[in-house]
Tab-separated table of N, CA and C in Angstrom:
chain	number	residue	atom	x	y	z
U	9	UNK	N	9.241	-14.213	-3.599
U	9	UNK	CA	9.281	-12.765	-3.663
U	9	UNK	C	8.183	-12.287	-4.604
U	10	UNK	N	7.398	-11.337	-4.162
U	10	UNK	CA	6.332	-10.775	-4.971
U	10	UNK	C	6.883	-9.606	-5.753
U	11	UNK	N	6.612	-9.585	-7.036
U	11	UNK	CA	7.030	-8.470	-7.864
U	11	UNK	C	5.796	-7.843	-8.472
U	12	UNK	N	5.600	-6.583	-8.225
U	12	UNK	CA	4.514	-5.842	-8.824
U	12	UNK	C	5.100	-4.625	-9.497
U	13	UNK	N	4.745	-4.420	-10.742
U	13	UNK	CA	5.261	-3.244	-11.432
U	13	UNK	C	4.154	-2.213	-11.558
U	14	UNK	N	4.535	-0.980	-11.441
U	14	UNK	CA	3.637	0.131	-11.698
U	14	UNK	C	4.121	0.754	-12.990
U	15	UNK	N	3.268	0.763	-13.977
U	15	UNK	CA	3.683	1.288	-15.261
U	15	UNK	C	3.532	2.799	-15.315
U	16	UNK	N	4.644	3.484	-15.216
U	16	UNK	CA	4.696	4.910	-15.463
U	16	UNK	C	5.372	5.034	-16.818
U	17	UNK	N	4.554	4.973	-17.856
U	17	UNK	CA	5.053	4.874	-19.218
U	17	UNK	C	5.978	6.033	-19.569
U	18	UNK	N	5.646	7.237	-19.136
U	18	UNK	CA	6.503	8.380	-19.447
U	18	UNK	C	7.886	8.214	-18.843
U	19	UNK	N	7.951	7.741	-17.594
U	19	UNK	CA	9.251	7.538	-16.944
U	19	UNK	C	10.041	6.433	-17.643
U	20	UNK	N	9.359	5.370	-18.029
U	20	UNK	CA	10.036	4.276	-18.731
U	20	UNK	C	10.613	4.773	-20.053
U	21	UNK	N	9.841	5.554	-20.759
U	21	UNK	CA	10.314	6.049	-22.064
U	21	UNK	C	11.444	7.056	-21.923
U	22	UNK	N	11.523	7.760	-20.793
U	22	UNK	CA	12.672	8.634	-20.555
U	22	UNK	C	13.937	7.806	-20.388
U	23	UNK	N	13.805	6.688	-19.681
U	23	UNK	CA	14.964	5.825	-19.442
U	23	UNK	C	15.351	5.032	-20.688
U	24	UNK	N	14.349	4.628	-21.463
U	24	UNK	CA	14.601	3.833	-22.671
U	24	UNK	C	13.753	4.372	-23.823
U	25	UNK	N	14.209	5.433	-24.461
U	25	UNK	CA	13.443	6.011	-25.570
U	25	UNK	C	13.127	4.958	-26.635
U	26	UNK	N	11.895	4.977	-27.114
U	26	UNK	CA	11.492	4.060	-28.171
U	26	UNK	C	11.088	2.674	-27.692
U	27	UNK	N	11.137	2.420	-26.388
U	27	UNK	CA	10.799	1.097	-25.876
U	27	UNK	C	9.321	0.802	-26.120
U	28	UNK	N	9.025	-0.440	-26.469
U	28	UNK	CA	7.643	-0.901	-26.610
U	28	UNK	C	7.218	-1.445	-25.245
U	29	UNK	N	6.559	-0.613	-24.458
U	29	UNK	CA	6.213	-0.961	-23.078
U	29	UNK	C	5.319	-2.196	-23.030
U	30	UNK	N	4.335	-2.267	-23.911
U	30	UNK	CA	3.430	-3.423	-23.920
U	30	UNK	C	4.191	-4.709	-24.213
U	31	UNK	N	5.111	-4.679	-25.160
U	31	UNK	CA	5.898	-5.868	-25.493
U	31	UNK	C	6.782	-6.280	-24.317
U	32	UNK	N	7.383	-5.313	-23.654
U	32	UNK	CA	8.221	-5.611	-22.483
U	32	UNK	C	7.379	-6.220	-21.356
U	33	UNK	N	6.200	-5.681	-21.159
U	33	UNK	CA	5.302	-6.202	-20.132
U	33	UNK	C	4.945	-7.664	-20.432
U	34	UNK	N	4.589	-7.944	-21.684
U	34	UNK	CA	4.218	-9.309	-22.055
U	34	UNK	C	5.410	-10.262	-21.958
U	35	UNK	N	6.602	-9.791	-22.292
U	35	UNK	CA	7.804	-10.614	-22.163
U	35	UNK	C	8.056	-10.966	-20.695
U	36	UNK	N	7.824	-10.007	-19.822
U	36	UNK	CA	7.989	-10.243	-18.380
U	36	UNK	C	6.996	-11.305	-17.905
U	37	UNK	N	5.748	-11.199	-18.341
U	37	UNK	CA	4.731	-12.204	-17.992
U	37	UNK	C	5.152	-13.581	-18.505
U	38	UNK	N	5.581	-13.647	-19.761
U	38	UNK	CA	5.973	-14.917	-20.377
U	38	UNK	C	7.155	-15.557	-19.655
U	39	UNK	N	8.014	-14.732	-19.071
U	39	UNK	CA	9.186	-15.245	-18.350
U	39	UNK	C	8.836	-15.670	-16.919
U	40	UNK	N	7.550	-15.572	-16.549
U	40	UNK	CA	7.141	-15.969	-15.204
U	40	UNK	C	7.442	-14.924	-14.150
U	41	UNK	N	7.691	-13.696	-14.556
U	41	UNK	CA	8.001	-12.617	-13.614
U	41	UNK	C	6.937	-11.528	-13.667
U	42	UNK	N	5.710	-11.944	-13.883
U	42	UNK	CA	4.612	-10.987	-13.976
U	42	UNK	C	4.140	-10.538	-12.612
U	43	UNK	N	3.067	-9.805	-12.630
U	43	UNK	CA	2.526	-9.239	-11.406
U	43	UNK	C	1.872	-10.316	-10.553
U	44	UNK	N	2.044	-10.192	-9.252
U	44	UNK	CA	1.438	-11.107	-8.294
U	44	UNK	C	1.078	-10.306	-7.052
U	45	UNK	N	0.011	-10.696	-6.413
U	45	UNK	CA	-0.450	-9.997	-5.225
U	45	UNK	C	-1.288	-10.974	-4.426
U	46	UNK	N	-1.005	-11.053	-3.134
U	46	UNK	CA	-1.829	-11.909	-2.286
U	46	UNK	C	-1.947	-11.282	-0.902
U	47	UNK	N	-2.602	-11.992	-0.008
U	47	UNK	CA	-2.897	-11.481	1.334
U	47	UNK	C	-1.640	-11.010	2.060
U	48	UNK	N	-0.511	-11.649	1.811
U	48	UNK	CA	0.722	-11.285	2.517
U	48	UNK	C	1.236	-9.903	2.116
U	49	UNK	N	0.732	-9.347	1.030
U	49	UNK	CA	1.150	-8.017	0.596
U	49	UNK	C	0.403	-6.894	1.315
U	50	UNK	N	-0.623	-7.231	2.063
U	50	UNK	CA	-1.425	-6.235	2.763
U	50	UNK	C	-0.903	-6.014	4.178
U	51	UNK	N	-0.977	-4.794	4.660
U	51	UNK	CA	-0.665	-4.512	6.060
U	51	UNK	C	-1.699	-5.214	6.931
U	52	UNK	N	-1.309	-5.552	8.156
U	52	UNK	CA	-2.183	-6.320	9.050
U	52	UNK	C	-3.521	-5.651	9.335
U	53	UNK	N	-3.541	-4.319	9.320
U	53	UNK	CA	-4.780	-3.634	9.703
U	53	UNK	C	-5.707	-3.327	8.532
U	54	UNK	N	-5.368	-3.775	7.325
U	54	UNK	CA	-6.166	-3.420	6.152
U	54	UNK	C	-7.595	-3.922	6.260
U	55	UNK	N	-7.776	-5.212	6.429
U	55	UNK	CA	-9.147	-5.753	6.462
U	55	UNK	C	-9.960	-5.190	7.632
U	56	UNK	N	-9.408	-5.162	8.853
U	56	UNK	CA	-10.196	-4.589	9.947
U	56	UNK	C	-10.557	-3.118	9.715
U	57	UNK	N	-9.618	-2.337	9.187
U	57	UNK	CA	-9.886	-0.911	8.966
U	57	UNK	C	-10.938	-0.716	7.880
U	58	UNK	N	-10.799	-1.454	6.774
U	58	UNK	CA	-11.780	-1.335	5.706
U	58	UNK	C	-13.161	-1.772	6.187
U	59	UNK	N	-13.196	-2.854	6.950
U	59	UNK	CA	-14.477	-3.337	7.487
U	59	UNK	C	-15.103	-2.311	8.421
U	60	UNK	N	-14.272	-1.680	9.248
U	60	UNK	CA	-14.791	-0.680	10.180
U	60	UNK	C	-15.347	0.526	9.429
U	61	UNK	N	-14.636	0.960	8.386
U	61	UNK	CA	-15.123	2.070	7.575
U	61	UNK	C	-16.473	1.722	6.947
U	62	UNK	N	-16.555	0.538	6.371
U	62	UNK	CA	-17.825	0.117	5.759
U	62	UNK	C	-18.922	0.038	6.809
U	63	UNK	N	-18.581	-0.450	8.004
U	63	UNK	CA	-19.553	-0.536	9.085
U	63	UNK	C	-20.065	0.820	9.527
U	64	UNK	N	-19.240	1.849	9.330
U	64	UNK	CA	-19.644	3.222	9.665
U	64	UNK	C	-20.448	3.870	8.536
U	65	UNK	N	-20.653	3.108	7.455
U	65	UNK	CA	-21.404	3.639	6.326
U	65	UNK	C	-20.571	4.424	5.339
U	66	UNK	N	-19.249	4.339	5.447
U	66	UNK	CA	-18.356	5.036	4.532
U	66	UNK	C	-18.225	4.221	3.249
U	67	UNK	N	-18.389	4.884	2.124
U	67	UNK	CA	-18.164	4.233	0.834
U	67	UNK	C	-16.660	4.188	0.614
U	68	UNK	N	-16.118	2.996	0.335
U	68	UNK	CA	-14.677	2.814	0.220
U	68	UNK	C	-14.323	2.403	-1.213
U	69	UNK	N	-13.420	3.177	-1.815
U	69	UNK	CA	-12.930	2.875	-3.156
U	69	UNK	C	-11.410	2.782	-3.105
U	70	UNK	N	-10.863	1.810	-3.806
U	70	UNK	CA	-9.421	1.685	-3.974
U	70	UNK	C	-9.137	2.089	-5.409
U	71	UNK	N	-8.315	3.117	-5.581
U	71	UNK	CA	-7.977	3.617	-6.915
U	71	UNK	C	-6.507	3.981	-6.928
U	72	UNK	N	-5.775	3.478	-7.905
U	72	UNK	CA	-4.354	3.779	-7.924
U	72	UNK	C	-3.721	3.593	-9.275
U	73	UNK	N	-2.464	3.987	-9.341
U	73	UNK	CA	-1.665	3.825	-10.548
U	73	UNK	C	-1.136	2.403	-10.599
U	74	UNK	N	-1.947	1.549	-11.124
U	74	UNK	CA	-1.579	0.148	-11.287
U	74	UNK	C	-2.124	-0.346	-12.612
U	75	UNK	N	-1.657	-1.483	-13.020
U	75	UNK	CA	-2.146	-2.091	-14.251
U	75	UNK	C	-3.528	-2.699	-14.018
U	76	UNK	N	-4.200	-3.018	-15.103
U	76	UNK	CA	-5.489	-3.711	-14.999
U	76	UNK	C	-5.315	-5.056	-14.311
U	77	UNK	N	-4.185	-5.717	-14.539
U	77	UNK	CA	-3.913	-7.012	-13.897
U	77	UNK	C	-3.897	-6.855	-12.375
U	78	UNK	N	-3.261	-5.811	-11.852
U	78	UNK	CA	-3.245	-5.587	-10.406
U	78	UNK	C	-4.669	-5.330	-9.910
U	79	UNK	N	-5.460	-4.614	-10.689
U	79	UNK	CA	-6.862	-4.419	-10.328
U	79	UNK	C	-7.581	-5.754	-10.178
U	80	UNK	N	-7.340	-6.666	-11.122
U	80	UNK	CA	-7.951	-8.003	-11.033
U	80	UNK	C	-7.460	-8.750	-9.794
U	81	UNK	N	-6.165	-8.654	-9.514
U	81	UNK	CA	-5.609	-9.328	-8.335
U	81	UNK	C	-6.202	-8.771	-7.051
U	82	UNK	N	-6.359	-7.452	-6.987
U	82	UNK	CA	-6.983	-6.838	-5.811
U	82	UNK	C	-8.435	-7.290	-5.666
U	83	UNK	N	-9.164	-7.323	-6.775
U	83	UNK	CA	-10.559	-7.775	-6.711
U	83	UNK	C	-10.634	-9.235	-6.255
U	84	UNK	N	-9.659	-10.052	-6.651
U	84	UNK	CA	-9.627	-11.456	-6.231
U	84	UNK	C	-9.421	-11.604	-4.725
U	85	UNK	N	-8.845	-10.581	-4.076
U	85	UNK	CA	-8.645	-10.635	-2.622
U	85	UNK	C	-9.947	-10.435	-1.861
U	86	UNK	N	-11.002	-10.051	-2.551
U	86	UNK	CA	-12.325	-9.858	-1.944
U	86	UNK	C	-12.248	-8.939	-0.727
U	87	UNK	N	-11.623	-7.793	-0.928
U	87	UNK	CA	-11.511	-6.793	0.134
U	87	UNK	C	-12.883	-6.198	0.428
U	88	UNK	N	-13.122	-5.776	1.661
U	88	UNK	CA	-14.404	-5.151	1.998
U	88	UNK	C	-14.451	-3.700	1.514
U	89	UNK	N	-14.529	-3.543	0.183
U	89	UNK	CA	-14.585	-2.228	-0.439
U	89	UNK	C	-15.733	-2.209	-1.450
U	90	UNK	N	-16.132	-1.006	-1.831
U	90	UNK	CA	-17.202	-0.853	-2.805
U	90	UNK	C	-16.704	-0.907	-4.234
U	91	UNK	N	-15.446	-0.525	-4.427
U	91	UNK	CA	-14.962	-0.330	-5.780
U	91	UNK	C	-13.446	-0.427	-5.815
U	92	UNK	N	-12.914	-1.073	-6.854
U	92	UNK	CA	-11.472	-1.096	-7.113
U	92	UNK	C	-11.268	-0.725	-8.572
U	93	UNK	N	-10.490	0.331	-8.806
U	93	UNK	CA	-10.182	0.780	-10.167
U	93	UNK	C	-8.704	1.125	-10.261
U	94	UNK	N	-8.171	1.018	-11.464
U	94	UNK	CA	-6.754	1.321	-11.662
U	94	UNK	C	-6.568	2.223	-12.871
U	95	UNK	N	-5.421	2.857	-12.904
U	95	UNK	CA	-5.070	3.686	-14.052
U	95	UNK	C	-5.022	2.842	-15.320
U	96	UNK	N	-4.632	1.586	-15.187
U	96	UNK	CA	-4.620	0.689	-16.342
U	96	UNK	C	-6.008	0.436	-16.892
U	97	UNK	N	-7.007	0.395	-16.015
U	97	UNK	CA	-8.398	0.233	-16.452
U	97	UNK	C	-8.856	1.452	-17.238
U	98	UNK	N	-8.410	2.631	-16.813
U	98	UNK	CA	-8.919	3.885	-17.352
U	98	UNK	C	-8.068	4.509	-18.441
U	99	UNK	N	-6.785	4.203	-18.469
U	99	UNK	CA	-5.908	4.869	-19.421
U	99	UNK	C	-5.560	6.293	-19.020
U	100	UNK	N	-5.762	6.613	-17.749
U	100	UNK	CA	-5.379	7.910	-17.194
U	100	UNK	C	-4.842	7.649	-15.789
U	101	UNK	N	-3.763	8.336	-15.431
U	101	UNK	CA	-3.076	8.030	-14.176
U	101	UNK	C	-2.908	9.282	-13.322
U	102	UNK	N	-2.712	9.045	-12.013
U	102	UNK	CA	-2.309	10.131	-11.125
U	102	UNK	C	-0.946	10.620	-11.605
U	103	UNK	N	-0.658	11.838	-11.579
U	103	UNK	CA	-1.324	12.953	-10.929
U	103	UNK	C	-2.292	13.715	-11.843
U	104	UNK	N	-2.657	13.170	-12.984
U	104	UNK	CA	-3.545	13.890	-13.903
U	104	UNK	C	-4.883	14.195	-13.230
U	105	UNK	N	-5.379	15.413	-13.379
U	105	UNK	CA	-6.664	15.781	-12.768
U	105	UNK	C	-7.802	14.862	-13.197
U	106	UNK	N	-7.737	14.360	-14.425
U	106	UNK	CA	-8.791	13.472	-14.925
U	106	UNK	C	-8.915	12.204	-14.091
U	107	UNK	N	-7.798	11.730	-13.535
U	107	UNK	CA	-7.847	10.535	-12.695
U	107	UNK	C	-8.735	10.787	-11.481
U	108	UNK	N	-8.516	11.913	-10.811
U	108	UNK	CA	-9.282	12.220	-9.605
U	108	UNK	C	-10.744	12.513	-9.934
U	109	UNK	N	-10.994	13.128	-11.092
U	109	UNK	CA	-12.376	13.350	-11.507
U	109	UNK	C	-13.084	12.025	-11.768
U	110	UNK	N	-12.380	11.073	-12.390
U	110	UNK	CA	-12.968	9.748	-12.640
U	110	UNK	C	-13.273	9.046	-11.320
U	111	UNK	N	-12.361	9.151	-10.361
U	111	UNK	CA	-12.599	8.540	-9.048
U	111	UNK	C	-13.883	9.098	-8.439
U	112	UNK	N	-14.018	10.405	-8.448
U	112	UNK	CA	-15.210	11.029	-7.872
U	112	UNK	C	-16.477	10.608	-8.615
U	113	UNK	N	-16.387	10.504	-9.936
U	113	UNK	CA	-17.554	10.090	-10.723
U	113	UNK	C	-17.995	8.673	-10.385
U	114	UNK	N	-17.042	7.718	-10.407
U	114	UNK	CA	-17.434	6.327	-10.167
U	114	UNK	C	-17.792	6.079	-8.712
U	115	UNK	N	-17.202	6.854	-7.806
U	115	UNK	CA	-17.534	6.713	-6.386
U	115	UNK	C	-18.813	7.474	-6.037
U	116	UNK	N	-19.282	8.283	-6.974
U	116	UNK	CA	-20.473	9.107	-6.744
U	116	UNK	C	-20.314	9.928	-5.459
U	117	UNK	N	-19.163	10.629	-5.405
U	117	UNK	CA	-18.808	11.354	-4.180
U	117	UNK	C	-18.458	12.804	-4.493
U	118	UNK	N	-18.786	13.674	-3.563
U	118	UNK	CA	-18.375	15.074	-3.659
U	118	UNK	C	-16.939	15.190	-3.171
U	119	UNK	N	-16.118	16.017	-3.808
U	119	UNK	CA	-14.711	16.112	-3.412
U	119	UNK	C	-14.511	16.477	-1.942
U	120	UNK	N	-15.295	17.404	-1.424
U	120	UNK	CA	-15.107	17.843	-0.033
U	120	UNK	C	-15.521	16.779	0.973
U	121	UNK	N	-16.212	15.734	0.523
U	121	UNK	CA	-16.623	14.639	1.400
U	121	UNK	C	-15.801	13.375	1.135
U	122	UNK	N	-14.682	13.561	0.432
U	122	UNK	CA	-13.838	12.441	0.033
U	122	UNK	C	-12.441	12.613	0.614
U	123	UNK	N	-11.902	11.553	1.185
U	123	UNK	CA	-10.523	11.549	1.681
U	123	UNK	C	-9.704	10.640	0.777
U	124	UNK	N	-8.652	11.191	0.206
U	124	UNK	CA	-7.731	10.401	-0.609
U	124	UNK	C	-6.541	10.038	0.274
U	125	UNK	N	-6.272	8.750	0.425
U	125	UNK	CA	-5.126	8.277	1.202
U	125	UNK	C	-4.052	7.879	0.209
U	126	UNK	N	-2.883	8.504	0.304
U	126	UNK	CA	-1.820	8.203	-0.639
U	126	UNK	C	-0.452	8.374	-0.033
U	127	UNK	N	0.548	7.839	-0.736
U	127	UNK	CA	1.902	7.836	-0.194
U	127	UNK	C	2.866	8.755	-0.936
U	128	UNK	N	2.434	9.419	-1.992
U	128	UNK	CA	3.361	10.185	-2.807
U	128	UNK	C	2.882	11.640	-2.926
U	129	UNK	N	3.685	12.594	-2.452
U	129	UNK	CA	3.248	13.998	-2.518
U	129	UNK	C	2.863	14.460	-3.924
U	130	UNK	N	3.689	14.161	-4.916
U	130	UNK	CA	3.424	14.658	-6.269
U	130	UNK	C	2.288	13.917	-6.965
U	131	UNK	N	2.120	12.647	-6.676
U	131	UNK	CA	1.066	11.865	-7.334
U	131	UNK	C	-0.234	11.836	-6.549
U	132	UNK	N	-0.162	12.031	-5.239
U	132	UNK	CA	-1.338	11.886	-4.387
U	132	UNK	C	-1.743	13.190	-3.699
U	133	UNK	N	-0.880	13.705	-2.859
U	133	UNK	CA	-1.241	14.823	-1.988
U	133	UNK	C	-1.625	16.073	-2.775
U	134	UNK	N	-0.713	16.585	-3.583
U	134	UNK	CA	-0.959	17.851	-4.269
U	134	UNK	C	-2.083	17.762	-5.296
U	135	UNK	N	-2.105	16.741	-6.162
U	135	UNK	CA	-3.200	16.708	-7.145
U	135	UNK	C	-4.562	16.407	-6.526
U	136	UNK	N	-4.608	15.614	-5.470
U	136	UNK	CA	-5.890	15.347	-4.803
U	136	UNK	C	-6.417	16.626	-4.161
U	137	UNK	N	-5.539	17.368	-3.506
U	137	UNK	CA	-5.959	18.652	-2.925
U	137	UNK	C	-6.430	19.612	-4.006
U	138	UNK	N	-5.714	19.637	-5.132
U	138	UNK	CA	-6.095	20.520	-6.235
U	138	UNK	C	-7.475	20.155	-6.781
U	139	UNK	N	-7.841	18.882	-6.676
U	139	UNK	CA	-9.160	18.420	-7.127
U	139	UNK	C	-10.231	18.647	-6.061
U	140	UNK	N	-9.822	19.199	-4.905
U	140	UNK	CA	-10.778	19.516	-3.852
U	140	UNK	C	-10.992	18.431	-2.819
U	141	UNK	N	-10.239	17.334	-2.912
U	141	UNK	CA	-10.380	16.244	-1.955
U	141	UNK	C	-9.619	16.542	-0.674
U	142	UNK	N	-10.068	15.943	0.406
U	142	UNK	CA	-9.281	15.931	1.641
U	142	UNK	C	-8.204	14.869	1.447
U	143	UNK	N	-7.076	15.015	2.133
U	143	UNK	CA	-5.941	14.134	1.886
U	143	UNK	C	-5.350	13.606	3.190
U	144	UNK	N	-5.017	12.327	3.193
U	144	UNK	CA	-4.222	11.719	4.262
U	144	UNK	C	-2.964	11.161	3.601
U	145	UNK	N	-1.820	11.689	3.965
U	145	UNK	CA	-0.550	11.280	3.359
U	145	UNK	C	0.176	10.305	4.271
U	146	UNK	N	0.536	9.165	3.704
U	146	UNK	CA	1.337	8.172	4.426
U	146	UNK	C	2.514	7.794	3.553
U	147	UNK	N	3.713	7.828	4.111
U	147	UNK	CA	4.913	7.535	3.344
U	147	UNK	C	5.489	6.163	3.597
U	148	UNK	N	4.715	5.256	4.172
U	148	UNK	CA	5.229	3.915	4.422
U	148	UNK	C	4.139	2.890	4.140
U	149	UNK	N	4.497	1.629	4.241
U	149	UNK	CA	3.563	0.532	4.036
U	149	UNK	C	3.231	0.420	2.554
U	150	UNK	N	2.083	-0.131	2.223
U	150	UNK	CA	1.762	-0.407	0.826
U	150	UNK	C	0.629	0.481	0.357
U	151	UNK	N	0.934	1.330	-0.573
U	151	UNK	CA	-0.036	2.110	-1.308
U	151	UNK	C	-1.155	2.729	-0.494
U	152	UNK	N	-2.396	2.501	-0.902
U	152	UNK	CA	-3.511	3.259	-0.358
U	152	UNK	C	-3.960	2.841	1.027
U	153	UNK	N	-3.418	1.768	1.580
U	153	UNK	CA	-3.960	1.226	2.813
U	153	UNK	C	-3.269	1.705	4.077
U	154	UNK	N	-2.221	2.474	3.958
U	154	UNK	CA	-1.351	2.753	5.094
U	154	UNK	C	-2.001	3.489	6.254
U	155	UNK	N	-2.821	4.460	5.991
U	155	UNK	CA	-3.348	5.296	7.072
U	155	UNK	C	-4.734	4.884	7.518
U	156	UNK	N	-5.253	3.805	6.979
U	156	UNK	CA	-6.649	3.482	7.248
U	156	UNK	C	-6.946	3.266	8.716
U	157	UNK	N	-6.129	2.485	9.407
U	157	UNK	CA	-6.396	2.238	10.818
U	157	UNK	C	-6.398	3.517	11.616
U	158	UNK	N	-5.459	4.389	11.330
U	158	UNK	CA	-5.364	5.664	12.037
U	158	UNK	C	-6.559	6.556	11.719
U	159	UNK	N	-6.981	6.595	10.459
U	159	UNK	CA	-8.134	7.411	10.094
U	159	UNK	C	-9.409	6.897	10.748
U	160	UNK	N	-9.565	5.583	10.751
U	160	UNK	CA	-10.762	4.990	11.354
U	160	UNK	C	-10.807	5.294	12.845
U	161	UNK	N	-9.645	5.323	13.482
U	161	UNK	CA	-9.585	5.567	14.920
U	161	UNK	C	-9.538	7.047	15.269
U	162	UNK	N	-9.725	7.923	14.277
U	162	UNK	CA	-9.844	9.346	14.558
U	162	UNK	C	-8.620	10.162	14.233
U	163	UNK	N	-7.610	9.566	13.653
U	163	UNK	CA	-6.402	10.323	13.300
U	163	UNK	C	-6.578	11.047	11.978
U	164	UNK	N	-5.584	11.833	11.645
U	164	UNK	CA	-5.637	12.611	10.402
U	164	UNK	C	-4.776	12.020	9.313
U	165	UNK	N	-4.174	10.847	9.544
U	165	UNK	CA	-3.274	10.272	8.569
U	165	UNK	C	-1.853	10.771	8.729
U	166	UNK	N	-1.618	11.640	9.693
U	166	UNK	CA	-0.269	12.169	9.955
U	166	UNK	C	0.126	11.961	11.399
U	167	UNK	N	-0.629	11.184	12.122
U	167	UNK	CA	-0.321	10.951	13.524
U	167	UNK	C	-1.027	11.895	14.479
U	168	UNK	N	-1.902	12.733	13.967
U	168	UNK	CA	-2.609	13.699	14.803
U	168	UNK	C	-4.103	13.566	14.657
U	169	UNK	N	-4.816	14.352	15.419
U	169	UNK	CA	-6.275	14.324	15.361
U	169	UNK	C	-6.761	15.070	14.138
U	170	UNK	N	-7.918	14.650	13.624
U	170	UNK	CA	-8.531	15.330	12.489
U	170	UNK	C	-8.988	16.711	12.903
U	171	UNK	N	-8.878	17.630	11.981
U	171	UNK	CA	-9.339	19.012	12.223
U	171	UNK	C	-10.826	19.094	11.972
């Protein structure tokens, strides 16, 4: 069983006031229950969709609310992407506007020419739109990869054609 934790420090501290999140994280690693990620965690269409996007000349970045360790694990998968960054790398997380600004900066992309694919309305859809990005919302599968095949094939990420 693969266990991956997403550190939402504010939520953790609401549940356990005063908790030392870093110490808990390290204790979990020491107990052999740390983060793990491999090819089996990806949807079947991830590599073909990412490859097709790159083949079309689209710059592809993976950015999400994950730890730096998950970023390293994703980079180890050698996905056909230009960039992989995490909130753990930056110290700023979605839905904060700074997260989306950092994505645009490192991707060297204009917001109106950027599509953010995400699964959470409050963390992805609304703040990405507020930052001026186009949005594809998917509520299933794993994180940022869910709508890629549909987007590559001309969909809007909601089962319909792009406007």
